[in-house]
PDB file of C-alpha atoms in Angstrom:
ATOM      1  CA  UNK T   1     111.884  62.800 112.478  1.00 56.00           C
ATOM      2  CA  UNK T   2     112.166  64.738 109.236  1.00 82.00           C
ATOM      3  CA  UNK T   3     110.712  62.118 106.876  1.00 89.00           C
ATOM      4  CA  UNK T   4     106.973  61.558 107.200  1.00 89.00           C
ATOM      5  CA  UNK T   5     106.463  58.712 104.761  1.00 95.00           C
ATOM      6  CA  UNK T   6     107.635  57.230 101.496  1.00 96.00           C
ATOM      7  CA  UNK T   7     106.014  59.309  98.774  1.00 96.00           C
ATOM      8  CA  UNK T   8     107.109  57.286  95.761  1.00 96.00           C
ATOM      9  CA  UNK T   9     109.568  54.851  94.306  1.00 97.00           C
ATOM     10  CA  UNK T  10     111.154  55.718  90.969  1.00 97.00           C
ATOM     11  CA  UNK T  11     111.982  52.967  88.489  1.00 98.00           C
ATOM     12  CA  UNK T  12     114.142  53.725  85.449  1.00 98.00           C
ATOM     13  CA  UNK T  13     112.746  52.055  82.315  1.00 98.00           C
ATOM     14  CA  UNK T  14     113.693  52.160  78.640  1.00 97.00           C
ATOM     15  CA  UNK T  15     110.256  51.840  77.092  1.00 97.00           C
ATOM     16  CA  UNK T  16     107.411  53.560  78.937  1.00 98.00           C
ATOM     17  CA  UNK T  17     104.621  51.840  76.943  1.00 97.00           C
ATOM     18  CA  UNK T  18     105.961  48.372  77.497  1.00 97.00           C
ATOM     19  CA  UNK T  19     106.798  48.969  81.154  1.00 98.00           C
ATOM     20  CA  UNK T  20     103.364  50.522  81.693  1.00 98.00           C
ATOM     21  CA  UNK T  21     101.661  47.419  80.336  1.00 97.00           C
ATOM     22  CA  UNK T  22     103.788  45.149  82.510  1.00 97.00           C
ATOM     23  CA  UNK T  23     103.116  47.026  85.743  1.00 96.00           C
ATOM     24  CA  UNK T  24      99.387  47.480  85.141  1.00 96.00           C
ATOM     25  CA  UNK T  25      98.144  44.448  83.179  1.00 94.00           C
ATOM     26  CA  UNK T  26     100.666  41.889  84.398  1.00 94.00           C
ATOM     27  CA  UNK T  27     101.433  43.073  87.924  1.00 94.00           C
ATOM     28  CA  UNK T  28      98.051  44.640  88.656  1.00 91.00           C
ATOM     29  CA  UNK T  29      99.011  48.186  89.634  1.00 95.00           C
ATOM     30  CA  UNK T  30      96.476  50.944  88.892  1.00 95.00           C
ATOM     31  CA  UNK T  31      97.440  53.641  86.377  1.00 97.00           C
ATOM     32  CA  UNK T  32      97.100  57.199  87.736  1.00 96.00           C
ATOM     33  CA  UNK T  33      98.546  59.587  85.184  1.00 95.00           C
ATOM     34  CA  UNK T  34     101.329  60.398  82.753  1.00 96.00           C
ATOM     35  CA  UNK T  35     103.439  63.544  82.775  1.00 94.00           C
ATOM     36  CA  UNK T  36     106.489  65.019  81.039  1.00 94.00           C
ATOM     37  CA  UNK T  37     108.913  66.926  83.275  1.00 89.00           C
ATOM     38  CA  UNK T  38     110.901  68.961  80.748  1.00 88.00           C
ATOM     39  CA  UNK T  39     113.296  70.450  83.297  1.00 82.00           C
ATOM     40  CA  UNK T  40     114.192  67.047  84.703  1.00 85.00           C
ATOM     41  CA  UNK T  41     114.445  65.332  81.317  1.00 93.00           C
ATOM     42  CA  UNK T  42     111.990  62.626  82.239  1.00 95.00           C
ATOM     43  CA  UNK T  43     108.611  61.242  81.257  1.00 97.00           C
ATOM     44  CA  UNK T  44     106.704  59.776  84.184  1.00 96.00           C
ATOM     45  CA  UNK T  45     104.000  57.141  84.284  1.00 97.00           C
ATOM     46  CA  UNK T  46     102.498  57.172  87.759  1.00 96.00           C
ATOM     47  CA  UNK T  47     100.969  54.103  89.381  1.00 97.00           C
ATOM     48  CA  UNK T  48      99.100  53.570  92.615  1.00 96.00           C
ATOM     49  CA  UNK T  49     101.175  51.434  94.981  1.00 94.00           C
ATOM     50  CA  UNK T  50      98.545  51.478  97.743  1.00 94.00           C
ATOM     51  CA  UNK T  51     100.341  53.554 100.377  1.00 95.00           C
ATOM     52  CA  UNK T  52     102.719  55.272  97.916  1.00 96.00           C
ATOM     53  CA  UNK T  53     103.150  55.914  94.222  1.00 96.00           C
ATOM     54  CA  UNK T  54     105.291  53.909  91.851  1.00 97.00           C
ATOM     55  CA  UNK T  55     106.787  56.089  89.116  1.00 97.00           C
ATOM     56  CA  UNK T  56     108.042  54.533  85.916  1.00 98.00           C
ATOM     57  CA  UNK T  57     110.664  56.956  84.595  1.00 98.00           C
ATOM     58  CA  UNK T  58     111.794  57.097  80.970  1.00 98.00           C
ATOM     59  CA  UNK T  59     114.331  59.501  79.410  1.00 98.00           C
ATOM     60  CA  UNK T  60     112.957  62.627  77.755  1.00 97.00           C
ATOM     61  CA  UNK T  61     115.035  64.959  75.601  1.00 91.00           C
ATOM     62  CA  UNK T  62     118.760  65.655  75.734  1.00 85.00           C
ATOM     63  CA  UNK T  63     120.960  65.140  78.787  1.00 87.00           C
ATOM     64  CA  UNK T  64     118.360  63.164  80.665  1.00 94.00           C
ATOM     65  CA  UNK T  65     119.655  61.863  84.008  1.00 92.00           C
ATOM     66  CA  UNK T  66     117.484  58.785  83.426  1.00 96.00           C
ATOM     67  CA  UNK T  67     119.284  58.111  80.124  1.00 96.00           C
ATOM     68  CA  UNK T  68     122.596  58.330  81.983  1.00 95.00           C
ATOM     69  CA  UNK T  69     121.302  56.047  84.704  1.00 94.00           C
ATOM     70  CA  UNK T  70     120.112  53.448  82.162  1.00 96.00           C
ATOM     71  CA  UNK T  71     123.469  53.549  80.379  1.00 95.00           C
ATOM     72  CA  UNK T  72     125.400  53.054  83.588  1.00 93.00           C
ATOM     73  CA  UNK T  73     123.209  50.652  85.557  1.00 92.00           C
ATOM     74  CA  UNK T  74     120.387  49.457  83.304  1.00 95.00           C
ATOM     75  CA  UNK T  75     116.730  49.399  84.311  1.00 97.00           C
ATOM     76  CA  UNK T  76     115.784  49.227  87.988  1.00 97.00           C
ATOM     77  CA  UNK T  77     115.011  51.044  91.231  1.00 97.00           C
ATOM     78  CA  UNK T  78     116.481  54.468  90.644  1.00 96.00           C
ATOM     79  CA  UNK T  79     115.180  56.645  93.494  1.00 96.00           C
ATOM     80  CA  UNK T  80     113.220  56.633  96.744  1.00 97.00           C
ATOM     81  CA  UNK T  81     111.336  59.817  97.562  1.00 97.00           C
ATOM     82  CA  UNK T  82     110.288  60.663 101.111  1.00 97.00           C
ATOM     83  CA  UNK T  83     107.861  63.410 102.029  1.00 96.00           C
ATOM     84  CA  UNK T  84     109.029  66.194 104.341  1.00 96.00           C
ATOM     85  CA  UNK T  85     106.822  68.823 105.947  1.00 93.00           C
ATOM     86  CA  UNK T  86     109.178  71.732 105.425  1.00 94.00           C
ATOM     87  CA  UNK T  87     111.893  71.481 102.751  1.00 96.00           C
ATOM     88  CA  UNK T  88     114.015  74.328 104.077  1.00 95.00           C
ATOM     89  CA  UNK T  89     114.051  72.977 107.613  1.00 95.00           C
ATOM     90  CA  UNK T  90     114.794  69.465 106.375  1.00 95.00           C
ATOM     91  CA  UNK T  91     117.741  70.687 104.292  1.00 96.00           C
ATOM     92  CA  UNK T  92     119.053  72.703 107.228  1.00 95.00           C
ATOM     93  CA  UNK T  93     118.879  69.661 109.490  1.00 94.00           C
ATOM     94  CA  UNK T  94     120.639  67.503 106.901  1.00 95.00           C
ATOM     95  CA  UNK T  95     123.309  70.149 106.283  1.00 94.00           C
ATOM     96  CA  UNK T  96     124.041  70.078 110.010  1.00 93.00           C
ATOM     97  CA  UNK T  97     124.736  66.344 109.631  1.00 93.00           C
ATOM     98  CA  UNK T  98     127.034  66.871 106.653  1.00 92.00           C
ATOM     99  CA  UNK T  99     124.437  65.889 104.040  1.00 94.00           C
ATOM    100  CA  UNK T 100     124.259  68.385 101.194  1.00 93.00           C
ATOM    101  CA  UNK T 101     121.732  68.310  98.341  1.00 96.00           C
ATOM    102  CA  UNK T 102     122.945  67.732  94.764  1.00 95.00           C
ATOM    103  CA  UNK T 103     121.300  71.016  93.702  1.00 94.00           C
ATOM    104  CA  UNK T 104     118.859  73.542  95.223  1.00 95.00           C
ATOM    105  CA  UNK T 105     115.187  72.491  95.369  1.00 95.00           C
ATOM    106  CA  UNK T 106     113.297  72.525  92.055  1.00 91.00           C
ATOM    107  CA  UNK T 107     109.744  71.775  90.953  1.00 89.00           C
ATOM    108  CA  UNK T 108     108.941  68.113  90.367  1.00 83.00           C
ATOM    109  CA  UNK T 109     105.927  65.981  89.498  1.00 79.00           C
ATOM    110  CA  UNK T 110     102.630  67.460  90.641  1.00 80.00           C
ATOM    111  CA  UNK T 111     104.215  70.916  91.071  1.00 86.00           C
ATOM    112  CA  UNK T 112     105.771  70.126  94.433  1.00 92.00           C
ATOM    113  CA  UNK T 113     109.226  71.244  95.592  1.00 95.00           C
ATOM    114  CA  UNK T 114     111.752  68.430  95.363  1.00 95.00           C
ATOM    115  CA  UNK T 115     115.431  68.034  96.189  1.00 96.00           C
ATOM    116  CA  UNK T 116     117.922  65.173  95.917  1.00 95.00           C
ATOM    117  CA  UNK T 117     120.696  63.978  98.205  1.00 96.00           C
ATOM    118  CA  UNK T 118     123.786  62.489  96.634  1.00 92.00           C
ATOM    119  CA  UNK T 119     123.776  58.659  96.637  1.00 93.00           C
ATOM    120  CA  UNK T 120     127.398  58.471  97.780  1.00 92.00           C
ATOM    121  CA  UNK T 121     126.387  59.930 101.166  1.00 93.00           C
ATOM    122  CA  UNK T 122     123.393  57.664 101.751  1.00 96.00           C
ATOM    123  CA  UNK T 123     124.521  54.134 100.889  1.00 97.00           C
ATOM    124  CA  UNK T 124     124.093  54.418  97.151  1.00 96.00           C
ATOM    125  CA  UNK T 125     120.451  55.511  97.371  1.00 97.00           C
ATOM    126  CA  UNK T 126     119.290  58.473  95.317  1.00 96.00           C
ATOM    127  CA  UNK T 127     117.141  59.942  98.092  1.00 97.00           C
ATOM    128  CA  UNK T 128     114.575  62.502  97.032  1.00 96.00           C
ATOM    129  CA  UNK T 129     112.857  64.897  99.411  1.00 96.00           C
ATOM    130  CA  UNK T 130     109.359  66.033  98.419  1.00 96.00           C
ATOM    131  CA  UNK T 131     107.683  68.917 100.180  1.00 96.00           C
ATOM    132  CA  UNK T 132     104.253  67.933 101.344  1.00 88.00           C
ATOM    133  CA  UNK T 133     102.507  70.752 103.187  1.00 74.00           C
TER     134      UNK T 133
ATOM    135  CA  UNK L   1      94.809  44.530  92.273  1.00 55.00           C
ATOM    136  CA  UNK L   2      97.078  41.960  93.858  1.00 80.00           C
ATOM    137  CA  UNK L   3      99.456  44.329  95.630  1.00 87.00           C
ATOM    138  CA  UNK L   4      97.961  46.090  98.656  1.00 88.00           C
ATOM    139  CA  UNK L   5     100.811  48.398  99.609  1.00 95.00           C
ATOM    140  CA  UNK L   6     104.567  48.739  99.721  1.00 96.00           C
ATOM    141  CA  UNK L   7     105.694  46.781 102.762  1.00 96.00           C
ATOM    142  CA  UNK L   8     109.372  47.699 102.741  1.00 96.00           C
ATOM    143  CA  UNK L   9     112.318  48.898 100.734  1.00 97.00           C
ATOM    144  CA  UNK L  10     115.559  46.946 100.988  1.00 97.00           C
ATOM    145  CA  UNK L  11     118.891  48.742 100.785  1.00 98.00           C
ATOM    146  CA  UNK L  12     122.106  46.750 100.401  1.00 98.00           C
ATOM    147  CA  UNK L  13     124.852  48.106 102.676  1.00 98.00           C
ATOM    148  CA  UNK L  14     128.387  46.975 103.482  1.00 97.00           C
ATOM    149  CA  UNK L  15     128.584  48.028 107.119  1.00 97.00           C
ATOM    150  CA  UNK L  16     125.377  47.703 109.137  1.00 98.00           C
ATOM    151  CA  UNK L  17     126.624  49.768 112.123  1.00 97.00           C
ATOM    152  CA  UNK L  18     127.733  52.673 110.019  1.00 97.00           C
ATOM    153  CA  UNK L  19     124.656  52.608 107.774  1.00 98.00           C
ATOM    154  CA  UNK L  20     122.429  52.338 110.851  1.00 98.00           C
ATOM    155  CA  UNK L  21     123.958  55.503 112.327  1.00 97.00           C
ATOM    156  CA  UNK L  22     123.555  57.355 109.062  1.00 97.00           C
ATOM    157  CA  UNK L  23     119.895  56.482 108.587  1.00 97.00           C
ATOM    158  CA  UNK L  24     118.892  57.101 112.215  1.00 96.00           C
ATOM    159  CA  UNK L  25     121.100  59.914 113.560  1.00 94.00           C
ATOM    160  CA  UNK L  26     121.779  61.751 110.310  1.00 95.00           C
ATOM    161  CA  UNK L  27     118.605  61.112 108.309  1.00 95.00           C
ATOM    162  CA  UNK L  28     116.222  60.874 111.264  1.00 92.00           C
ATOM    163  CA  UNK L  29     114.612  57.460 110.688  1.00 95.00           C
ATOM    164  CA  UNK L  30     113.453  55.557 113.781  1.00 95.00           C
ATOM    165  CA  UNK L  31     115.172  52.245 114.596  1.00 97.00           C
ATOM    166  CA  UNK L  32     112.745  49.326 115.002  1.00 96.00           C
ATOM    167  CA  UNK L  33     114.737  46.132 115.347  1.00 95.00           C
ATOM    168  CA  UNK L  34     117.644  44.032 114.154  1.00 96.00           C
ATOM    169  CA  UNK L  35     117.427  40.462 112.928  1.00 94.00           C
ATOM    170  CA  UNK L  36     119.609  37.782 111.319  1.00 94.00           C
ATOM    171  CA  UNK L  37     117.952  35.706 108.586  1.00 89.00           C
ATOM    172  CA  UNK L  38     120.253  32.676 108.384  1.00 88.00           C
ATOM    173  CA  UNK L  39     118.429  31.063 105.464  1.00 82.00           C
ATOM    174  CA  UNK L  40     118.603  34.211 103.364  1.00 85.00           C
ATOM    175  CA  UNK L  41     122.207  35.060 104.300  1.00 93.00           C
ATOM    176  CA  UNK L  42     121.338  38.532 105.486  1.00 95.00           C
ATOM    177  CA  UNK L  43     121.388  40.668 108.603  1.00 97.00           C
ATOM    178  CA  UNK L  44     118.562  43.217 108.689  1.00 96.00           C
ATOM    179  CA  UNK L  45     118.303  46.527 110.487  1.00 97.00           C
ATOM    180  CA  UNK L  46     114.699  47.665 110.270  1.00 96.00           C
ATOM    181  CA  UNK L  47     113.700  51.313 110.280  1.00 97.00           C
ATOM    182  CA  UNK L  48     110.345  53.038 110.382  1.00 96.00           C
ATOM    183  CA  UNK L  49     109.699  54.844 107.083  1.00 94.00           C
ATOM    184  CA  UNK L  50     106.307  56.201 108.170  1.00 94.00           C
ATOM    185  CA  UNK L  51     104.013  54.217 105.864  1.00 95.00           C
ATOM    186  CA  UNK L  52     106.496  51.380 105.222  1.00 96.00           C
ATOM    187  CA  UNK L  53     109.679  49.911 106.604  1.00 96.00           C
ATOM    188  CA  UNK L  54     113.178  50.625 105.370  1.00 97.00           C
ATOM    189  CA  UNK L  55     115.436  47.589 105.697  1.00 97.00           C
ATOM    190  CA  UNK L  56     119.193  48.001 105.699  1.00 98.00           C
ATOM    191  CA  UNK L  57     120.547  44.667 104.474  1.00 98.00           C
ATOM    192  CA  UNK L  58     124.088  43.463 105.107  1.00 98.00           C
ATOM    193  CA  UNK L  59     125.634  40.128 104.060  1.00 98.00           C
ATOM    194  CA  UNK L  60     125.606  37.324 106.636  1.00 97.00           C
ATOM    195  CA  UNK L  61     127.549  34.065 106.237  1.00 91.00           C
ATOM    196  CA  UNK L  62     128.586  32.275 103.061  1.00 85.00           C
ATOM    197  CA  UNK L  63     126.893  32.682  99.676  1.00 87.00           C
ATOM    198  CA  UNK L  64     124.886  35.705 100.714  1.00 94.00           C
ATOM    199  CA  UNK L  65     122.843  37.171  97.846  1.00 92.00           C
ATOM    200  CA  UNK L  66     123.519  40.594  99.394  1.00 96.00           C
ATOM    201  CA  UNK L  67     127.285  40.012  99.138  1.00 96.00           C
ATOM    202  CA  UNK L  68     126.805  39.121  95.469  1.00 95.00           C
ATOM    203  CA  UNK L  69     124.675  42.210  94.934  1.00 94.00           C
ATOM    204  CA  UNK L  70     127.274  44.480  96.574  1.00 96.00           C
ATOM    205  CA  UNK L  71     130.034  42.974  94.456  1.00 95.00           C
ATOM    206  CA  UNK L  72     128.089  43.478  91.245  1.00 93.00           C
ATOM    207  CA  UNK L  73     126.301  46.785  91.805  1.00 92.00           C
ATOM    208  CA  UNK L  74     127.623  48.322  95.027  1.00 95.00           C
ATOM    209  CA  UNK L  75     125.413  49.732  97.761  1.00 97.00           C
ATOM    210  CA  UNK L  76     121.909  50.939  96.944  1.00 97.00           C
ATOM    211  CA  UNK L  77     118.197  50.141  96.558  1.00 97.00           C
ATOM    212  CA  UNK L  78     118.181  46.363  96.222  1.00 96.00           C
ATOM    213  CA  UNK L  79     114.536  45.325  96.531  1.00 96.00           C
ATOM    214  CA  UNK L  80     110.972  46.601  96.818  1.00 97.00           C
ATOM    215  CA  UNK L  81     108.552  44.409  98.746  1.00 97.00           C
ATOM    216  CA  UNK L  82     104.803  44.656  98.273  1.00 96.00           C
ATOM    217  CA  UNK L  83     102.245  43.057 100.544  1.00 96.00           C
ATOM    218  CA  UNK L  84      99.783  40.562  99.064  1.00 95.00           C
ATOM    219  CA  UNK L  85      96.760  39.135 100.825  1.00 93.00           C
ATOM    220  CA  UNK L  86      97.162  35.583  99.573  1.00 94.00           C
ATOM    221  CA  UNK L  87     100.581  34.453  98.326  1.00 96.00           C
ATOM    222  CA  UNK L  88      99.311  31.395  96.444  1.00 95.00           C
ATOM    223  CA  UNK L  89      96.635  33.363  94.588  1.00 95.00           C
ATOM    224  CA  UNK L  90      99.101  36.129  93.771  1.00 95.00           C
ATOM    225  CA  UNK L  91     101.632  33.650  92.372  1.00 95.00           C
ATOM    226  CA  UNK L  92      98.926  31.951  90.333  1.00 95.00           C
ATOM    227  CA  UNK L  93      97.830  35.291  88.855  1.00 94.00           C
ATOM    228  CA  UNK L  94     101.427  36.214  88.045  1.00 95.00           C
ATOM    229  CA  UNK L  95     102.119  32.800  86.524  1.00 94.00           C
ATOM    230  CA  UNK L  96      99.161  33.395  84.202  1.00 93.00           C
ATOM    231  CA  UNK L  97     100.917  36.560  83.026  1.00 93.00           C
ATOM    232  CA  UNK L  98     104.200  34.744  82.440  1.00 92.00           C
ATOM    233  CA  UNK L  99     105.834  35.953  85.647  1.00 94.00           C
ATOM    234  CA  UNK L 100     107.473  33.137  87.558  1.00 92.00           C
ATOM    235  CA  UNK L 101     109.061  33.411  91.015  1.00 96.00           C
ATOM    236  CA  UNK L 102     112.802  32.848  91.408  1.00 95.00           C
ATOM    237  CA  UNK L 103     112.095  30.109  93.973  1.00 94.00           C
ATOM    238  CA  UNK L 104     109.096  28.811  95.955  1.00 95.00           C
ATOM    239  CA  UNK L 105     107.921  30.976  98.901  1.00 95.00           C
ATOM    240  CA  UNK L 106     110.118  30.887 102.025  1.00 92.00           C
ATOM    241  CA  UNK L 107     110.009  32.470 105.480  1.00 89.00           C
ATOM    242  CA  UNK L 108     111.354  36.009 105.684  1.00 83.00           C
ATOM    243  CA  UNK L 109     111.692  38.758 108.291  1.00 79.00           C
ATOM    244  CA  UNK L 110     109.006  38.651 110.968  1.00 80.00           C
ATOM    245  CA  UNK L 111     108.146  35.042 110.081  1.00 86.00           C
ATOM    246  CA  UNK L 112     106.019  35.962 107.065  1.00 92.00           C
ATOM    247  CA  UNK L 113     105.915  34.081 103.767  1.00 95.00           C
ATOM    248  CA  UNK L 114     107.939  35.836 101.092  1.00 95.00           C
ATOM    249  CA  UNK L 115     108.692  35.216  97.425  1.00 96.00           C
ATOM    250  CA  UNK L 116     110.740  37.039  94.788  1.00 95.00           C
ATOM    251  CA  UNK L 117     110.137  37.734  91.107  1.00 96.00           C
ATOM    252  CA  UNK L 118     113.119  37.826  88.793  1.00 92.00           C
ATOM    253  CA  UNK L 119     114.320  41.406  88.040  1.00 93.00           C
ATOM    254  CA  UNK L 120     114.709  40.671  84.326  1.00 92.00           C
ATOM    255  CA  UNK L 121     110.929  40.306  84.009  1.00 93.00           C
ATOM    256  CA  UNK L 122     110.011  43.466  85.910  1.00 96.00           C
ATOM    257  CA  UNK L 123     112.296  46.215  84.600  1.00 97.00           C
ATOM    258  CA  UNK L 124     115.322  45.325  86.682  1.00 96.00           C
ATOM    259  CA  UNK L 125     113.437  45.508  89.980  1.00 97.00           C
ATOM    260  CA  UNK L 126     113.884  42.712  92.500  1.00 96.00           C
ATOM    261  CA  UNK L 127     110.204  42.575  93.463  1.00 96.00           C
ATOM    262  CA  UNK L 128     109.379  40.775  96.683  1.00 96.00           C
ATOM    263  CA  UNK L 129     105.908  39.578  97.632  1.00 96.00           C
ATOM    264  CA  UNK L 130     105.133  39.434 101.347  1.00 96.00           C
ATOM    265  CA  UNK L 131     102.073  37.613 102.614  1.00 96.00           C
ATOM    266  CA  UNK L 132     100.096  39.846 104.906  1.00 88.00           C
ATOM    267  CA  UNK L 133      96.957  38.158 106.180  1.00 73.00           C
TER     268      UNK L 133
END
């Protein structure tokens, strides 16, 4: 088993303020923190989902993949991120099964190594791997 | 806080056999069980996601909401289900915030009471509540 647990769900939203109010005040999730990931073109509002995090993701800057996602599909569940113990071993295992990452691992929220599999290979799901040592 | 934890993620798939192989053999998730929910027009293949379940959802019978989803959006993350302690209290709280369920609670996988909020009110996410007493 390469995936230990669901680390977070990512939800693409247009307006981070408005979405933040909805998910905290109206739905009752607890706010954890807010972070801009320049490299990934995204601003993140992180919520406590109990056993995982819920990340509200809004576009930041030019060429944001979230902006492209919103244009193509609108708001909604954009990614599911599972924690792996060892990123390199996980990617090697997946490569052996014909599953290649979109790009080499980079640094994501919280300074952890992250990597994405292409949705077309995993039933339309943008599957993120997060290294969790 | 009305939501205790993420109970499961639902992924709409066209072919349950093929998707099942991918998520178990290729991705390394553990198979738990398979179930037909006649009332909801869906066949479910349940996987262990560590701290939550991952449900692969394929259409079953006529007028399946999963068939409609696949037609409109293709395969992918279709729902996120959070556990609530008391369904009636949760729905009352949400109603007070202007969030109405799509339909009254019904019986879902594992015989638990479930209820859905409309995606248009929660940033395009089909949010399911699962009673977990």
